[in-house]
């Protein structure tokens, strides 16, 4: 008899536990149904940040000290850096470093000269037009654009991969040309043609 009584008590304990588990499950289910039936409000996702790189040739680190309006217009709407370092203080190697994120000894664009280790030819022959900041940003859903100088000796015949908007110029100040999204444009010697 005592065995039967303890078995009955065990059954009632099991029933109580089962009742508690079922109650919790029903409460969770009821809560989720009520929550799902509430009007869905879309939460505004934060906008992806914009990135604007301004690359200037032959500019000292302290030149912006003499341009307070430029500092204000650019710096007040973004991020400014107090310290910057250049891997190689020459135009094309620096541009290659900005576009690839690599040091010169890795991207191997060593000079501004025409050839496999310099200028546009060096950048292109190393395969960097296929994998750089533009191709990666474009693949991540960003719109990309380049306006102005690309590399010394840029051939201007094609728009490299990854660029949505392209206006790349040659390095001259007068008698220069630009690739305007695949259309070659030519400029002369009039004051309005001055490239800068």
mmCIF file of C-alpha atoms in Angstrom:
data_model
loop_
_atom_site.group_PDB
_atom_site.id
_atom_site.type_symbol
_atom_site.label_atom_id
_atom_site.label_comp_id
_atom_site.label_asym_id
_atom_site.label_seq_id
_atom_site.Cartn_x
_atom_site.Cartn_y
_atom_site.Cartn_z
ATOM 1 C CA UNK A 1 0.000 0.000 0.000
ATOM 2 C CA UNK A 2 2.688 2.449 0.862
ATOM 3 C CA UNK A 3 4.182 1.697 -2.531
ATOM 4 C CA UNK A 4 0.873 2.532 -4.234
ATOM 5 C CA UNK A 5 0.501 5.739 -2.223
ATOM 6 C CA UNK A 6 3.990 6.903 -3.114
ATOM 7 C CA UNK A 7 3.302 6.007 -6.736
ATOM 8 C CA UNK A 8 0.105 8.111 -6.633
ATOM 9 C CA UNK A 9 2.029 10.977 -5.066
ATOM 10 C CA UNK A 10 4.622 10.589 -7.806
ATOM 11 C CA UNK A 11 1.882 10.715 -10.407
ATOM 12 C CA UNK A 12 0.405 13.862 -8.878
ATOM 13 C CA UNK A 13 3.882 15.469 -8.796
ATOM 14 C CA UNK A 14 4.390 14.501 -12.405
ATOM 15 C CA UNK A 15 0.992 15.947 -13.252
ATOM 16 C CA UNK A 16 1.832 19.185 -11.465
ATOM 17 C CA UNK A 17 5.153 19.452 -13.304
ATOM 18 C CA UNK A 18 3.452 18.636 -16.607
ATOM 19 C CA UNK A 19 0.754 21.223 -15.893
ATOM 20 C CA UNK A 20 3.399 23.843 -15.090
ATOM 21 C CA UNK A 21 5.398 23.082 -18.266
ATOM 22 C CA UNK A 22 2.267 23.193 -20.430
ATOM 23 C CA UNK A 23 1.182 26.459 -18.776
ATOM 24 C CA UNK A 24 4.545 28.073 -19.480
ATOM 25 C CA UNK A 25 4.481 26.825 -23.074
ATOM 26 C CA UNK A 26 0.969 28.203 -23.582
ATOM 27 C CA UNK A 27 1.955 31.540 -22.043
ATOM 28 C CA UNK A 28 4.946 31.801 -24.374
ATOM 29 C CA UNK A 29 2.784 30.848 -27.347
ATOM 30 C CA UNK A 30 0.075 33.345 -26.352
ATOM 31 C CA UNK A 31 2.663 36.100 -25.887
ATOM 32 C CA UNK A 32 4.201 35.435 -29.293
ATOM 33 C CA UNK A 33 0.769 35.420 -30.992
ATOM 34 C CA UNK A 34 -0.179 38.716 -29.327
ATOM 35 C CA UNK A 35 3.183 40.216 -30.206
ATOM 36 C CA UNK A 36 2.908 39.092 -33.826
ATOM 37 C CA UNK A 37 -0.596 40.496 -34.143
ATOM 38 C CA UNK A 38 0.555 43.986 -33.141
ATOM 39 C CA UNK A 39 1.089 46.348 -36.067
ATOM 40 C CA UNK A 40 4.549 45.948 -37.461
ATOM 41 C CA UNK A 41 6.576 49.124 -37.388
ATOM 42 C CA UNK A 42 9.656 49.277 -39.498
ATOM 43 C CA UNK A 43 12.629 50.512 -37.660
ATOM 44 C CA UNK A 44 14.654 52.923 -39.719
ATOM 45 C CA UNK A 45 18.015 51.360 -40.293
ATOM 46 C CA UNK A 46 20.903 53.732 -39.902
ATOM 47 C CA UNK A 47 22.223 54.951 -43.241
ATOM 48 C CA UNK A 48 25.512 53.575 -44.353
ATOM 49 C CA UNK A 49 28.214 56.236 -44.039
ATOM 50 C CA UNK A 50 29.556 58.043 -47.075
ATOM 51 C CA UNK A 51 33.285 58.023 -47.761
ATOM 52 C CA UNK A 52 34.930 60.878 -49.615
ATOM 53 C CA UNK A 53 38.653 60.772 -50.283
ATOM 54 C CA UNK A 54 40.265 63.938 -51.522
ATOM 55 C CA UNK A 55 43.737 63.240 -52.813
ATOM 56 C CA UNK A 56 45.925 66.254 -53.493
ATOM 57 C CA UNK A 57 49.340 66.235 -55.109
ATOM 58 C CA UNK A 58 52.200 68.068 -53.398
ATOM 59 C CA UNK A 59 50.264 69.097 -50.312
ATOM 60 C CA UNK A 60 52.061 69.460 -47.014
ATOM 61 C CA UNK A 61 50.543 68.055 -43.859
ATOM 62 C CA UNK A 62 49.966 71.556 -42.466
ATOM 63 C CA UNK A 63 48.528 73.238 -45.596
ATOM 64 C CA UNK A 64 44.961 72.963 -44.276
ATOM 65 C CA UNK A 65 45.917 75.316 -41.465
ATOM 66 C CA UNK A 66 45.663 78.059 -44.084
ATOM 67 C CA UNK A 67 42.254 76.921 -45.306
ATOM 68 C CA UNK A 68 39.822 77.361 -42.381
ATOM 69 C CA UNK A 69 36.685 77.274 -44.560
ATOM 70 C CA UNK A 70 37.763 74.054 -46.231
ATOM 71 C CA UNK A 71 38.552 72.506 -42.842
ATOM 72 C CA UNK A 72 35.148 73.568 -41.547
ATOM 73 C CA UNK A 73 33.159 72.413 -44.591
ATOM 74 C CA UNK A 74 34.819 69.020 -44.697
ATOM 75 C CA UNK A 75 35.629 68.399 -41.046
ATOM 76 C CA UNK A 76 32.313 69.523 -39.558
ATOM 77 C CA UNK A 77 30.384 66.859 -41.467
ATOM 78 C CA UNK A 78 32.723 63.953 -41.062
ATOM 79 C CA UNK A 79 35.834 62.622 -39.498
ATOM 80 C CA UNK A 80 39.231 64.241 -39.491
ATOM 81 C CA UNK A 81 42.528 62.626 -38.653
ATOM 82 C CA UNK A 82 45.192 64.300 -36.598
ATOM 83 C CA UNK A 83 47.999 62.070 -37.848
ATOM 84 C CA UNK A 84 48.604 60.580 -41.260
ATOM 85 C CA UNK A 85 51.497 58.734 -42.779
ATOM 86 C CA UNK A 86 52.475 58.195 -46.380
ATOM 87 C CA UNK A 87 54.200 54.933 -47.340
ATOM 88 C CA UNK A 88 56.098 56.573 -50.202
ATOM 89 C CA UNK A 89 55.908 60.323 -50.780
ATOM 90 C CA UNK A 90 55.391 60.099 -54.554
ATOM 91 C CA UNK A 91 52.093 60.561 -56.383
ATOM 92 C CA UNK A 92 51.399 57.160 -57.992
ATOM 93 C CA UNK A 93 52.689 54.947 -55.161
ATOM 94 C CA UNK A 94 50.586 56.998 -52.724
ATOM 95 C CA UNK A 95 47.465 56.671 -54.884
ATOM 96 C CA UNK A 96 48.054 52.934 -55.181
ATOM 97 C CA UNK A 97 48.330 52.702 -51.373
ATOM 98 C CA UNK A 98 45.064 54.611 -50.882
ATOM 99 C CA UNK A 99 43.214 52.475 -53.412
ATOM 100 C CA UNK A 100 44.588 49.105 -52.287
ATOM 101 C CA UNK A 101 45.289 49.663 -48.597
ATOM 102 C CA UNK A 102 48.757 48.193 -49.166
ATOM 103 C CA UNK A 103 52.252 49.415 -48.511
ATOM 104 C CA UNK A 104 54.375 50.076 -51.585
ATOM 105 C CA UNK A 105 56.405 46.892 -51.181
ATOM 106 C CA UNK A 106 53.137 44.945 -51.493
ATOM 107 C CA UNK A 107 51.380 46.785 -54.328
ATOM 108 C CA UNK A 108 54.710 47.293 -56.185
ATOM 109 C CA UNK A 109 53.879 50.643 -57.818
ATOM 110 C CA UNK A 110 57.244 52.266 -57.078
ATOM 111 C CA UNK A 111 57.250 55.421 -59.216
ATOM 112 C CA UNK A 112 55.366 57.896 -61.386
ATOM 113 C CA UNK A 113 57.174 56.696 -64.495
ATOM 114 C CA UNK A 114 55.568 54.667 -67.253
ATOM 115 C CA UNK A 115 56.258 50.972 -66.953
ATOM 116 C CA UNK A 116 55.431 47.795 -65.048
ATOM 117 C CA UNK A 117 56.419 49.343 -61.698
ATOM 118 C CA UNK A 118 55.128 52.878 -62.178
ATOM 119 C CA UNK A 119 52.076 54.990 -62.930
ATOM 120 C CA UNK A 120 48.887 53.562 -64.323
ATOM 121 C CA UNK A 121 50.704 50.784 -66.153
ATOM 122 C CA UNK A 122 52.214 49.539 -62.891
ATOM 123 C CA UNK A 123 48.866 49.662 -61.086
ATOM 124 C CA UNK A 124 47.080 47.875 -63.937
ATOM 125 C CA UNK A 125 49.699 45.183 -64.598
ATOM 126 C CA UNK A 126 49.825 44.269 -60.899
ATOM 127 C CA UNK A 127 46.091 43.439 -61.138
ATOM 128 C CA UNK A 128 44.977 46.230 -58.805
ATOM 129 C CA UNK A 129 42.212 47.478 -61.115
ATOM 130 C CA UNK A 130 40.405 44.207 -60.390
ATOM 131 C CA UNK A 131 40.764 44.368 -56.586
ATOM 132 C CA UNK A 132 40.831 47.735 -54.849
ATOM 133 C CA UNK A 133 38.742 50.036 -52.697
ATOM 134 C CA UNK A 134 36.315 50.773 -55.564
ATOM 135 C CA UNK A 135 35.654 47.138 -56.467
ATOM 136 C CA UNK A 136 35.154 46.190 -52.830
ATOM 137 C CA UNK A 137 32.930 49.169 -51.979
ATOM 138 C CA UNK A 138 30.889 48.558 -55.146
ATOM 139 C CA UNK A 139 30.493 44.881 -54.208
ATOM 140 C CA UNK A 140 29.257 45.990 -50.762
ATOM 141 C CA UNK A 141 26.484 48.063 -52.372
ATOM 142 C CA UNK A 142 28.085 51.496 -52.418
ATOM 143 C CA UNK A 143 28.029 53.807 -55.442
ATOM 144 C CA UNK A 144 31.573 54.756 -56.333
ATOM 145 C CA UNK A 145 33.037 57.598 -58.348
ATOM 146 C CA UNK A 146 36.369 59.071 -59.296
ATOM 147 C CA UNK A 147 36.667 62.667 -60.462
ATOM 148 C CA UNK A 148 40.039 64.074 -61.458
ATOM 149 C CA UNK A 149 43.446 62.523 -61.730
ATOM 150 C CA UNK A 150 43.653 58.731 -61.653
ATOM 151 C CA UNK A 151 47.300 57.797 -62.336
ATOM 152 C CA UNK A 152 50.095 59.215 -64.433
ATOM 153 C CA UNK A 153 49.972 57.819 -67.968
ATOM 154 C CA UNK A 154 46.361 56.694 -67.580
ATOM 155 C CA UNK A 155 45.391 55.565 -71.097
ATOM 156 C CA UNK A 156 41.848 56.852 -70.758
ATOM 157 C CA UNK A 157 40.373 54.214 -73.028
ATOM 158 C CA UNK A 158 38.231 52.348 -70.496
ATOM 159 C CA UNK A 159 36.554 52.753 -67.139
ATOM 160 C CA UNK A 160 38.135 50.323 -64.653
ATOM 161 C CA UNK A 161 35.991 47.808 -62.765
ATOM 162 C CA UNK A 162 34.145 48.967 -59.661
ATOM 163 C CA UNK A 163 33.495 52.604 -60.641
ATOM 164 C CA UNK A 164 29.892 53.762 -61.132
ATOM 165 C CA UNK A 165 30.751 57.327 -62.104
ATOM 166 C CA UNK A 166 34.046 58.150 -63.765
ATOM 167 C CA UNK A 167 35.685 61.377 -64.905
ATOM 168 C CA UNK A 168 39.405 60.623 -65.022
ATOM 169 C CA UNK A 169 41.830 63.132 -66.450
ATOM 170 C CA UNK A 170 45.306 63.188 -67.831
ATOM 171 C CA UNK A 171 47.972 65.024 -65.856
ATOM 172 C CA UNK A 172 48.210 68.155 -68.063
ATOM 173 C CA UNK A 173 46.804 71.574 -67.167
ATOM 174 C CA UNK A 174 45.994 72.582 -70.777
ATOM 175 C CA UNK A 175 45.449 70.385 -73.829
ATOM 176 C CA UNK A 176 44.162 67.629 -71.645
ATOM 177 C CA UNK A 177 41.581 64.918 -72.055
ATOM 178 C CA UNK A 178 39.206 63.080 -69.773
ATOM 179 C CA UNK A 179 37.333 59.818 -69.867
ATOM 180 C CA UNK A 180 33.790 60.872 -68.954
ATOM 181 C CA UNK A 181 32.071 57.552 -68.191
ATOM 182 C CA UNK A 182 33.571 55.983 -71.300
ATOM 183 C CA UNK A 183 33.365 59.047 -73.568
ATOM 184 C CA UNK A 184 36.665 60.736 -74.394
ATOM 185 C CA UNK A 185 36.512 64.540 -73.995
ATOM 186 C CA UNK A 186 39.238 66.993 -75.042
ATOM 187 C CA UNK A 187 40.066 70.421 -73.634
ATOM 188 C CA UNK A 188 42.189 73.206 -75.054
ATOM 189 C CA UNK A 189 43.924 76.374 -73.823
ATOM 190 C CA UNK A 190 40.990 78.644 -72.924
ATOM 191 C CA UNK A 191 40.811 79.858 -69.346
ATOM 192 C CA UNK A 192 37.723 77.631 -68.766
ATOM 193 C CA UNK A 193 39.799 74.627 -69.938
ATOM 194 C CA UNK A 194 42.385 74.965 -67.158
ATOM 195 C CA UNK A 195 42.172 71.563 -65.509
ATOM 196 C CA UNK A 196 42.658 72.531 -61.870
#
